[in-house]
CSV table of C-alpha atoms (C1' of nucleotides) in Angstrom, one decimal:
chain,number,residue,atom,x,y,z
A,91,MET,CA,-14.9,145.6,118.2
A,92,SER,CA,-15.7,143.0,121.1
A,93,GLN,CA,-15.7,139.4,120.2
A,94,ASP,CA,-17.0,135.8,120.6
A,95,GLY,CA,-15.2,135.0,123.8
A,96,VAL,CA,-12.7,133.0,122.0
A,97,GLY,CA,-9.7,135.4,122.1
A,98,ILE,CA,-8.3,137.8,124.6
A,99,ASP,CA,-10.4,141.1,124.2
A,100,LEU,CA,-7.9,143.7,123.5
A,101,ASP,CA,-10.2,146.5,124.4
A,102,ARG,CA,-10.1,145.3,127.9
A,103,SER,CA,-6.9,143.6,127.8
A,104,LEU,CA,-4.3,145.5,130.4
A,105,GLY,CA,-1.5,143.5,129.0
A,106,TYR,CA,-2.5,145.4,125.3
A,107,LEU,CA,-3.2,149.0,127.9
A,108,LEU,CA,0.2,148.8,129.1
A,109,LYS,CA,1.7,147.7,125.9
A,110,GLU,CA,-0.2,150.9,124.8
A,111,ALA,CA,1.1,153.6,127.4
A,112,SER,CA,4.8,152.2,127.1
A,113,SER,CA,4.8,152.6,123.4
A,114,ALA,CA,3.3,156.1,124.0
A,115,LEU,CA,5.9,157.1,126.1
A,116,ARG,CA,8.7,155.7,124.2
A,117,SER,CA,7.5,157.5,121.4
A,118,ALA,CA,7.2,161.0,123.3
A,119,MET,CA,10.9,160.1,124.6
A,120,GLU,CA,12.2,159.3,121.4
A,121,GLU,CA,10.9,162.7,119.6
A,122,VAL,CA,12.3,164.8,122.5
A,123,LEU,CA,15.9,162.9,122.3
A,124,ARG,CA,16.4,163.1,118.7
A,125,PRO,CA,17.2,166.1,118.1
A,126,LEU,CA,19.9,165.8,120.9
A,127,GLY,CA,21.1,163.0,119.0
A,128,MET,CA,20.2,160.3,121.7
A,129,ASN,CA,17.7,157.3,121.5
A,130,VAL,CA,16.0,156.2,124.8
A,131,THR,CA,18.7,153.4,125.8
A,132,HIS,CA,21.1,155.7,124.7
A,133,TYR,CA,19.8,158.4,127.4
A,134,SER,CA,18.6,155.3,130.0
A,135,CYS,CA,22.6,154.6,129.9
A,136,LEU,CA,24.1,157.9,131.0
A,137,GLU,CA,21.3,158.6,133.5
A,138,LEU,CA,22.3,154.8,135.0
A,139,LEU,CA,25.7,156.3,134.8
A,140,ALA,CA,24.7,159.4,136.8
A,141,GLN,CA,23.5,157.7,139.5
A,142,ARG,CA,25.4,155.3,139.7
A,143,PRO,CA,29.0,155.4,138.4
A,144,GLY,CA,31.3,152.6,137.9
A,145,LEU,CA,28.1,150.5,137.1
A,146,SER,CA,29.5,147.4,134.3
A,147,ASN,CA,28.5,146.7,131.0
A,148,SER,CA,26.2,143.7,132.3
A,149,GLU,CA,24.6,145.9,134.8
A,150,LEU,CA,23.8,149.0,132.9
A,151,ALA,CA,22.4,146.5,130.2
A,152,ARG,CA,19.7,145.1,133.1
A,153,GLY,CA,19.1,148.5,133.7
A,154,ALA,CA,18.4,149.9,130.6
A,155,PHE,CA,16.2,146.5,129.6
A,156,VAL,CA,18.8,145.4,127.2
A,157,THR,CA,21.0,142.4,126.8
A,158,ARG,CA,24.6,142.5,127.6
A,159,GLN,CA,25.5,142.4,123.8
A,160,SER,CA,23.5,145.4,122.7
A,161,MET,CA,24.8,147.5,125.6
A,162,ASN,CA,28.2,146.8,124.5
A,163,VAL,CA,27.6,148.2,121.3
A,164,LEU,CA,26.7,151.1,122.8
A,165,LEU,CA,29.3,151.5,125.4
A,166,GLN,CA,32.0,151.2,122.5
A,167,ALA,CA,30.3,153.9,120.5
A,168,LEU,CA,30.0,156.1,123.7
A,169,GLU,CA,33.5,155.5,124.7
A,170,ARG,CA,34.7,156.2,121.0
A,171,ASP,CA,32.9,159.6,121.1
A,172,GLY,CA,34.1,160.5,124.6
A,173,TYR,CA,31.3,160.5,126.9
A,174,VAL,CA,32.5,157.5,128.7
A,175,THR,CA,35.3,156.3,130.1
A,176,ARG,CA,36.6,152.4,131.4
A,177,PRO,CA,39.5,151.3,132.2
A,178,ALA,CA,41.5,148.8,129.5
A,179,GLU,CA,41.5,146.2,132.2
A,180,ALA,CA,39.9,145.0,135.0
A,181,ARG,CA,41.1,145.4,138.5
A,182,VAL,CA,39.3,142.2,139.5
A,183,GLY,CA,37.2,139.8,137.4
A,184,LYS,CA,36.6,140.7,134.1
A,185,VAL,CA,34.3,143.6,135.1
A,186,LEU,CA,34.7,147.2,133.8
A,187,PRO,CA,33.2,149.9,135.9
A,188,THR,CA,32.2,152.8,133.5
A,189,GLN,CA,32.4,156.7,134.4
A,190,LEU,CA,30.5,159.3,133.0
A,191,THR,CA,33.0,162.0,131.5
A,192,PRO,CA,32.4,165.7,131.8
A,193,LEU,CA,31.3,165.8,128.0
A,194,GLY,CA,28.8,163.2,128.7
A,195,ARG,CA,27.7,164.6,132.0
A,196,GLN,CA,27.1,167.9,129.7
A,197,SER,CA,25.0,165.7,127.2
A,198,LEU,CA,23.5,164.2,130.0
A,199,GLU,CA,22.0,167.6,131.5
A,200,ARG,CA,19.8,168.5,128.3
A,201,ALA,CA,18.4,165.3,128.1
A,202,THR,CA,17.4,165.2,131.3
A,203,ALA,CA,15.4,168.3,131.3
A,204,ALA,CA,14.0,167.0,128.0
A,205,VAL,CA,13.0,163.9,129.7
A,206,ARG,CA,11.6,165.0,132.9
A,207,ALA,CA,9.3,167.5,130.7
A,208,VAL,CA,7.9,164.4,129.3
A,209,GLU,CA,7.1,162.5,132.3
A,210,VAL,CA,5.6,165.4,133.7
A,211,ARG,CA,3.4,165.4,131.3
A,212,MET,CA,2.5,162.2,131.0
A,213,LEU,CA,1.9,162.7,135.0
A,214,ALA,CA,-0.3,166.0,133.9
A,215,GLY,CA,-3.9,165.0,135.6
A,216,MET,CA,-3.3,162.2,138.0
A,217,THR,CA,-3.5,162.9,141.8
A,218,GLU,CA,-0.8,162.1,144.2
A,219,THR,CA,-2.8,159.2,145.2
A,220,GLU,CA,-3.4,158.0,141.9
A,221,GLN,CA,0.4,157.8,141.1
A,222,SER,CA,1.1,156.2,144.7
A,223,ASP,CA,-1.5,153.6,143.5
A,224,ALA,CA,0.1,153.2,140.0
A,225,PHE,CA,3.5,152.6,141.0
A,226,ARG,CA,2.3,149.9,143.6
A,227,ILE,CA,0.4,148.1,140.6
A,228,LEU,CA,3.3,148.0,138.3
A,229,ARG,CA,5.6,146.8,140.9
A,230,SER,CA,3.3,144.0,141.6
A,231,MET,CA,2.8,143.0,137.5
A,232,ILE,CA,6.6,142.9,137.6
A,233,HIS,CA,7.1,140.9,140.5
A,234,SER,CA,4.1,138.3,139.5
A,235,LEU,CA,5.8,138.1,136.0
A,236,HIS,CA,9.2,137.6,137.5
A,237,ASP,CA,7.9,134.8,139.8
A,238,GLY,CA,6.5,132.7,137.3
A,239,ASP,CA,9.5,132.4,135.0
A,240,HIS,CA,9.6,129.2,134.0
A,241,ASP,CA,13.4,128.7,133.9
A,242,ALA,CA,13.0,130.5,137.3
A,243,ARG,CA,16.3,129.9,139.2
A,244,LEU,CA,16.8,130.4,142.8
A,245,ALA,CA,19.8,132.8,142.8
A,246,PRO,CA,19.2,136.0,143.9
A,247,ARG,CA,17.7,138.0,141.5
A,248,PRO,CA,19.3,141.3,141.0
A,249,SER,CA,17.7,144.4,141.2
A,250,SER,CA,15.2,145.6,138.4
A,251,ALA,CA,16.1,142.3,136.4
A,252,THR,CA,13.7,141.5,133.6
A,253,GLY,CA,14.5,137.9,132.8
A,254,ARG,CA,16.5,139.2,129.9
A,255,GLN,CA,19.6,139.0,130.6
A,256,TYR,CA,20.0,135.0,130.6
A,257,THR,CA,19.1,135.1,127.1
A,258,GLY,CA,23.1,135.7,125.9
B,98,MET,CA,21.1,154.5,144.9
B,99,SER,CA,19.5,158.3,145.2
B,100,GLN,CA,20.9,161.0,143.5
B,101,ASP,CA,21.9,164.7,143.8
B,102,GLY,CA,18.3,166.1,142.8
B,103,VAL,CA,20.4,166.8,138.9
B,104,GLY,CA,19.0,164.0,137.1
B,105,ILE,CA,15.5,162.2,137.4
B,106,ASP,CA,15.7,159.6,140.1
B,107,LEU,CA,14.6,155.8,138.3
B,108,ASP,CA,13.9,154.4,141.6
B,109,ARG,CA,11.4,157.1,141.5
B,110,SER,CA,10.5,157.2,138.2
B,111,LEU,CA,6.7,156.0,136.8
B,112,GLY,CA,8.3,155.9,133.8
B,113,TYR,CA,10.8,153.9,134.5
B,114,LEU,CA,8.7,151.4,136.4
B,115,LEU,CA,6.3,151.8,133.2
B,116,LYS,CA,9.2,150.5,131.1
B,117,GLU,CA,10.2,147.7,133.2
B,118,ALA,CA,7.0,146.5,133.5
B,119,SER,CA,6.5,146.5,129.5
B,120,SER,CA,9.9,145.0,129.2
B,121,ALA,CA,9.2,142.3,131.8
B,122,LEU,CA,5.6,141.7,130.2
B,123,ARG,CA,7.5,141.6,126.7
B,124,SER,CA,9.9,139.1,128.3
B,125,ALA,CA,7.3,136.6,129.3
B,126,MET,CA,5.2,136.8,126.2
B,127,GLU,CA,8.4,136.3,123.7
B,128,GLU,CA,9.4,133.4,126.1
B,129,VAL,CA,5.7,131.4,125.5
B,130,LEU,CA,5.2,132.6,122.0
B,131,ARG,CA,8.9,131.6,121.0
B,132,PRO,CA,8.1,127.8,120.5
B,133,LEU,CA,4.9,128.6,118.5
B,134,GLY,CA,7.3,130.2,116.0
B,135,MET,CA,5.6,133.4,117.1
B,136,ASN,CA,6.7,137.0,118.1
B,137,VAL,CA,4.9,139.6,119.8
B,138,THR,CA,3.9,141.7,116.8
B,139,HIS,CA,3.5,138.3,115.1
B,140,TYR,CA,0.6,137.5,117.7
B,141,SER,CA,-0.7,140.8,117.9
B,142,CYS,CA,-1.2,141.0,114.2
B,143,LEU,CA,-3.2,137.7,114.3
B,144,GLU,CA,-5.1,138.5,117.7
B,145,LEU,CA,-6.1,142.1,115.8
B,146,LEU,CA,-7.6,140.1,112.6
B,147,ALA,CA,-9.6,137.9,114.9
B,148,GLN,CA,-11.1,140.6,116.5
B,149,ARG,CA,-11.1,143.0,113.4
B,150,PRO,CA,-11.6,140.7,110.2
B,151,GLY,CA,-10.8,143.3,107.4
B,152,LEU,CA,-8.3,145.6,108.9
B,153,SER,CA,-6.1,147.1,106.7
B,154,ASN,CA,-2.3,147.2,106.3
B,155,SER,CA,-2.5,150.6,108.5
B,156,GLU,CA,-4.7,149.7,110.7
B,157,LEU,CA,-2.8,147.0,112.0
B,158,ALA,CA,0.3,148.5,112.4
B,159,ARG,CA,-1.5,151.0,114.8
B,160,GLY,CA,-3.0,148.6,116.6
B,161,ALA,CA,0.2,146.5,117.2
B,162,PHE,CA,2.5,149.9,118.1
B,163,VAL,CA,4.7,149.7,114.8
B,164,THR,CA,5.1,151.7,111.4
B,165,ARG,CA,3.4,150.2,108.2
B,166,GLN,CA,6.0,149.6,106.9
B,167,SER,CA,7.0,147.2,109.2
B,168,MET,CA,3.6,145.5,109.4
B,169,ASN,CA,4.1,145.2,105.9
B,170,VAL,CA,6.8,143.2,106.1
B,171,LEU,CA,5.0,141.2,108.2
B,172,LEU,CA,2.0,141.0,106.3
B,173,GLN,CA,4.1,140.0,103.6
B,174,ALA,CA,5.3,136.7,105.4
B,175,LEU,CA,2.1,135.5,107.0
B,176,GLU,CA,0.4,135.7,103.4
B,177,ARG,CA,3.1,133.7,101.8
B,178,ASP,CA,3.0,131.3,104.4
B,179,GLY,CA,-0.9,131.3,104.2
B,180,TYR,CA,-1.8,132.7,107.7
B,181,VAL,CA,-3.4,135.7,106.3
B,182,THR,CA,-5.1,136.8,102.8
B,183,ARG,CA,-5.3,140.1,100.8
B,184,PRO,CA,-7.3,141.0,97.7
B,185,ALA,CA,-4.7,141.4,94.8
B,186,GLU,CA,-6.4,144.9,93.9
B,187,ALA,CA,-8.0,147.1,96.3
B,188,ARG,CA,-12.0,147.2,96.2
B,189,VAL,CA,-11.8,151.0,97.1
B,190,GLY,CA,-8.8,153.6,97.4
B,191,LYS,CA,-5.8,151.3,97.9
B,192,VAL,CA,-7.0,149.4,101.1
B,193,LEU,CA,-6.4,146.0,101.1
B,194,PRO,CA,-9.0,144.3,103.5
B,195,THR,CA,-6.8,141.4,105.5
B,196,GLN,CA,-8.6,138.1,106.5
B,197,LEU,CA,-7.4,135.3,108.7
B,198,THR,CA,-7.3,131.8,106.9
B,199,PRO,CA,-8.5,128.4,108.6
B,200,LEU,CA,-4.3,127.9,109.5
B,201,GLY,CA,-3.9,131.6,110.9
B,202,ARG,CA,-6.8,131.2,113.0
B,203,GLN,CA,-5.5,127.5,114.2
B,204,SER,CA,-2.2,129.3,114.9
B,205,LEU,CA,-3.7,131.6,116.7
B,206,GLU,CA,-5.7,129.9,119.3
B,207,ARG,CA,-2.4,128.0,120.6
B,208,ALA,CA,-0.8,131.7,121.1
B,209,THR,CA,-4.1,132.9,122.8
B,210,ALA,CA,-4.0,130.4,125.1
B,211,ALA,CA,-0.1,130.8,126.0
B,212,VAL,CA,-0.6,134.8,126.1
B,213,ARG,CA,-3.8,134.6,128.3
B,214,ALA,CA,-1.7,132.5,131.0
B,215,VAL,CA,1.1,135.3,131.1
B,216,GLU,CA,-1.9,137.9,131.3
B,217,VAL,CA,-3.2,135.9,134.2
B,218,ARG,CA,-0.1,135.8,136.1
B,219,MET,CA,0.8,139.2,135.2
B,220,LEU,CA,-2.6,140.3,137.1
B,221,ALA,CA,-2.2,137.7,139.9
B,222,GLY,CA,-2.4,139.0,143.6
B,223,MET,CA,-4.4,142.4,142.3
B,224,THR,CA,-7.8,142.7,143.4
B,225,GLU,CA,-10.7,143.9,140.9
B,226,THR,CA,-10.3,147.5,142.4
B,227,GLU,CA,-6.7,147.5,141.8
B,228,GLN,CA,-7.1,146.2,138.0
B,229,SER,CA,-9.8,148.9,137.3
B,230,ASP,CA,-7.5,151.2,138.7
B,231,ALA,CA,-4.7,150.0,136.9
B,232,PHE,CA,-6.9,150.5,133.6
B,233,ARG,CA,-8.0,153.9,134.4
B,234,ILE,CA,-4.4,155.2,135.1
B,235,LEU,CA,-2.8,153.8,132.3
B,236,ARG,CA,-5.4,155.4,130.2
B,237,SER,CA,-4.9,158.6,131.7
B,238,MET,CA,-1.0,158.2,131.0
B,239,ILE,CA,-1.8,157.4,127.6
B,240,HIS,CA,-4.2,160.5,127.0
B,241,SER,CA,-1.8,162.7,128.5
B,242,LEU,CA,1.3,161.9,126.4
B,243,HIS,CA,-0.8,162.3,123.0
B,244,ASP,CA,-2.6,165.7,123.7
B,245,GLY,CA,1.3,167.0,124.5
B,246,ASP,CA,2.4,165.6,121.0
B,247,HIS,CA,4.4,168.5,119.8
B,248,ASP,CA,3.2,168.1,115.7
B,249,ALA,CA,-0.2,167.3,117.1
B,250,ARG,CA,-3.3,168.0,114.6
B,251,LEU,CA,-6.3,168.9,115.0
B,252,ALA,CA,-7.4,165.9,112.2
B,253,PRO,CA,-9.5,162.9,114.2
B,254,ARG,CA,-7.1,160.3,116.0
B,255,PRO,CA,-7.8,157.3,115.3
B,256,SER,CA,-8.2,154.7,118.3
B,257,SER,CA,-5.4,153.6,119.8
B,258,ALA,CA,-3.0,155.9,118.2
B,259,THR,CA,0.8,156.1,119.2
B,260,GLY,CA,1.9,159.1,116.9
B,261,ARG,CA,4.4,156.4,115.2
B,262,GLN,CA,2.2,156.2,112.7
B,263,TYR,CA,3.2,159.4,111.2
B,264,THR,CA,7.0,158.9,111.0
B,265,GLY,CA,6.8,157.0,107.9
C,43,DG,C1',-11.6,170.9,87.5
C,44,DA,C1',-7.7,172.7,90.2
C,45,DA,C1',-4.5,172.9,94.1
C,46,DC,C1',-4.0,171.2,98.3
C,47,DC,C1',-3.9,167.6,102.1
C,48,DT,C1',-4.3,163.0,103.7
C,49,DA,C1',-4.1,158.6,104.1
C,50,DT,C1',-2.2,154.2,102.0
C,51,DG,C1',1.1,150.8,100.0
C,52,DT,C1',5.3,150.1,98.9
C,53,DC,C1',10.6,149.6,97.9
C,54,DA,C1',15.2,150.2,99.7
C,55,DG,C1',18.8,151.3,103.2
C,56,DA,C1',20.2,152.2,107.9
C,57,DA,C1',19.8,151.1,112.8
C,58,DT,C1',19.2,148.8,116.3
C,59,DG,C1',18.4,144.8,119.2
C,60,DC,C1',18.6,140.0,119.4
C,61,DT,C1',20.7,134.7,119.7
C,62,DG,C1',24.5,132.2,119.3
C,63,DA,C1',29.0,130.9,120.8
C,64,DC,C1',33.4,131.3,123.0
C,65,DA,C1',37.3,132.5,126.3
C,66,DT,C1',37.7,133.9,130.8
C,67,DG,C1',37.6,135.3,136.3
C,68,DA,C1',35.3,133.9,140.6
C,69,DG,C1',33.0,131.2,144.0
C,70,DT,C1',31.5,126.7,145.7
C,71,DC,C1',32.3,122.0,146.8
C,72,DA,C1',34.3,117.7,147.3
D,195,DT,C1',43.9,121.0,143.7
D,196,DG,C1',40.5,119.8,140.3
D,197,DA,C1',35.6,119.9,138.5
D,198,DC,C1',31.5,122.7,138.3
D,199,DT,C1',28.6,126.3,138.1
D,200,DC,C1',27.5,131.3,137.1
D,201,DA,C1',28.5,135.8,135.6
D,202,DT,C1',30.8,138.8,132.3
D,203,DG,C1',32.8,140.3,127.9
D,204,DT,C1',33.1,140.1,123.6
D,205,DC,C1',32.6,138.8,118.4
D,206,DA,C1',29.8,137.4,114.6
D,207,DG,C1',25.8,137.0,111.9
D,208,DC,C1',20.9,137.2,112.0
D,209,DA,C1',15.9,139.7,112.7
D,210,DT,C1',13.2,143.1,113.5
D,211,DT,C1',11.9,147.7,113.1
D,212,DC,C1',12.7,152.3,112.0
D,213,DT,C1',13.7,156.4,108.3
D,214,DG,C1',13.5,158.1,104.1
D,215,DA,C1',10.9,158.1,99.4
D,216,DC,C1',7.8,157.6,96.0
D,217,DA,C1',3.6,157.1,93.7
D,218,DT,C1',-1.4,157.2,93.8
D,219,DA,C1',-6.4,157.1,95.8
D,220,DG,C1',-9.9,160.0,98.4
D,221,DG,C1',-11.2,164.4,100.3
D,222,DT,C1',-11.9,169.2,100.6
D,223,DT,C1',-11.8,173.5,99.2
D,224,DC,C1',-12.1,177.5,95.8
DNA sequence: GAACCTATGTCAGAATGCTGACATGAGTCA
DNA sequence: TGACTCATGTCAGCATTCTGACATAGGTTC
């Protein structure tokens, strides 16, 4: 189990544990979303639009932690199936603000309930203090990781940026 | 930003923050591993083998949080390129214990250094107490999520299981 | 031994997300 | 105005991972 000091001890690595937690959360979410015909990215997109109507494709991509190319494929499907609408032409620049349709809002409702249950389950057994500790600690990790980007720019960083949006 | 109480407030959701942190960590790792011709799963596989020589395909899959089918594809490539070896036939059952070759070990060394730097960067600014808090809290989340599996079995759960290994 | 269940390795096909690339619109600066 | 930079939307191709399915090995129970 433990090792000779050469590698990274996975049993003691916070990075590994973070990945494990995230994997468990994703599995749990996929499990409850599948019966609703959604995956996590799909749900994230709808939830983002419910809270911030008019987000653009690129903004949604950053919020869902995928590339804008991936989000574009998803948005085209959601638009085709009537869950969201986008203007045919941009009013300013190239940005196409996206809106949830009533159908999309209705679809989101059930998904939100399912996801909320998963999140409640995840937080079971944690005190208020632990939850706020978790919040602060995760924020610290994110901040530190972004700070050290090798190709860091001095440009203002959009909220919830991951760096991935620069790859496309 | 905030909303009317209907959805999940992403700005206050620990699940969303967990996903953001994991995404940031993955991005940072991919960034340093790409110049070495590796991705995160690739690296995880080698690191697991360094610490627990002789792991089977399925065990590696669980440890790297992918399906055994995905790990199988990766192992075939690693074997073809001379990073790992597997016996042609199983000595017992169908399990094929995998071993790192000297080439694989050498390849892993540089990757480990790169990944270690990322992890150190992630933990920058966190006290010892915060790190042990983070450890305990993440473990709690993982435990709670697994406990609530809808298709939970009473079978002994392998260490670091995610539930995903049951999908194939 | 037979029935049953679980786990494993593997093949095949599909879904999902990524990288690369291009054109375009807006802002900055000289 | 023109050059430059940056962000956006989008197309095309590729990489990775997943789901579904099958045969098989080991263990358990009767």
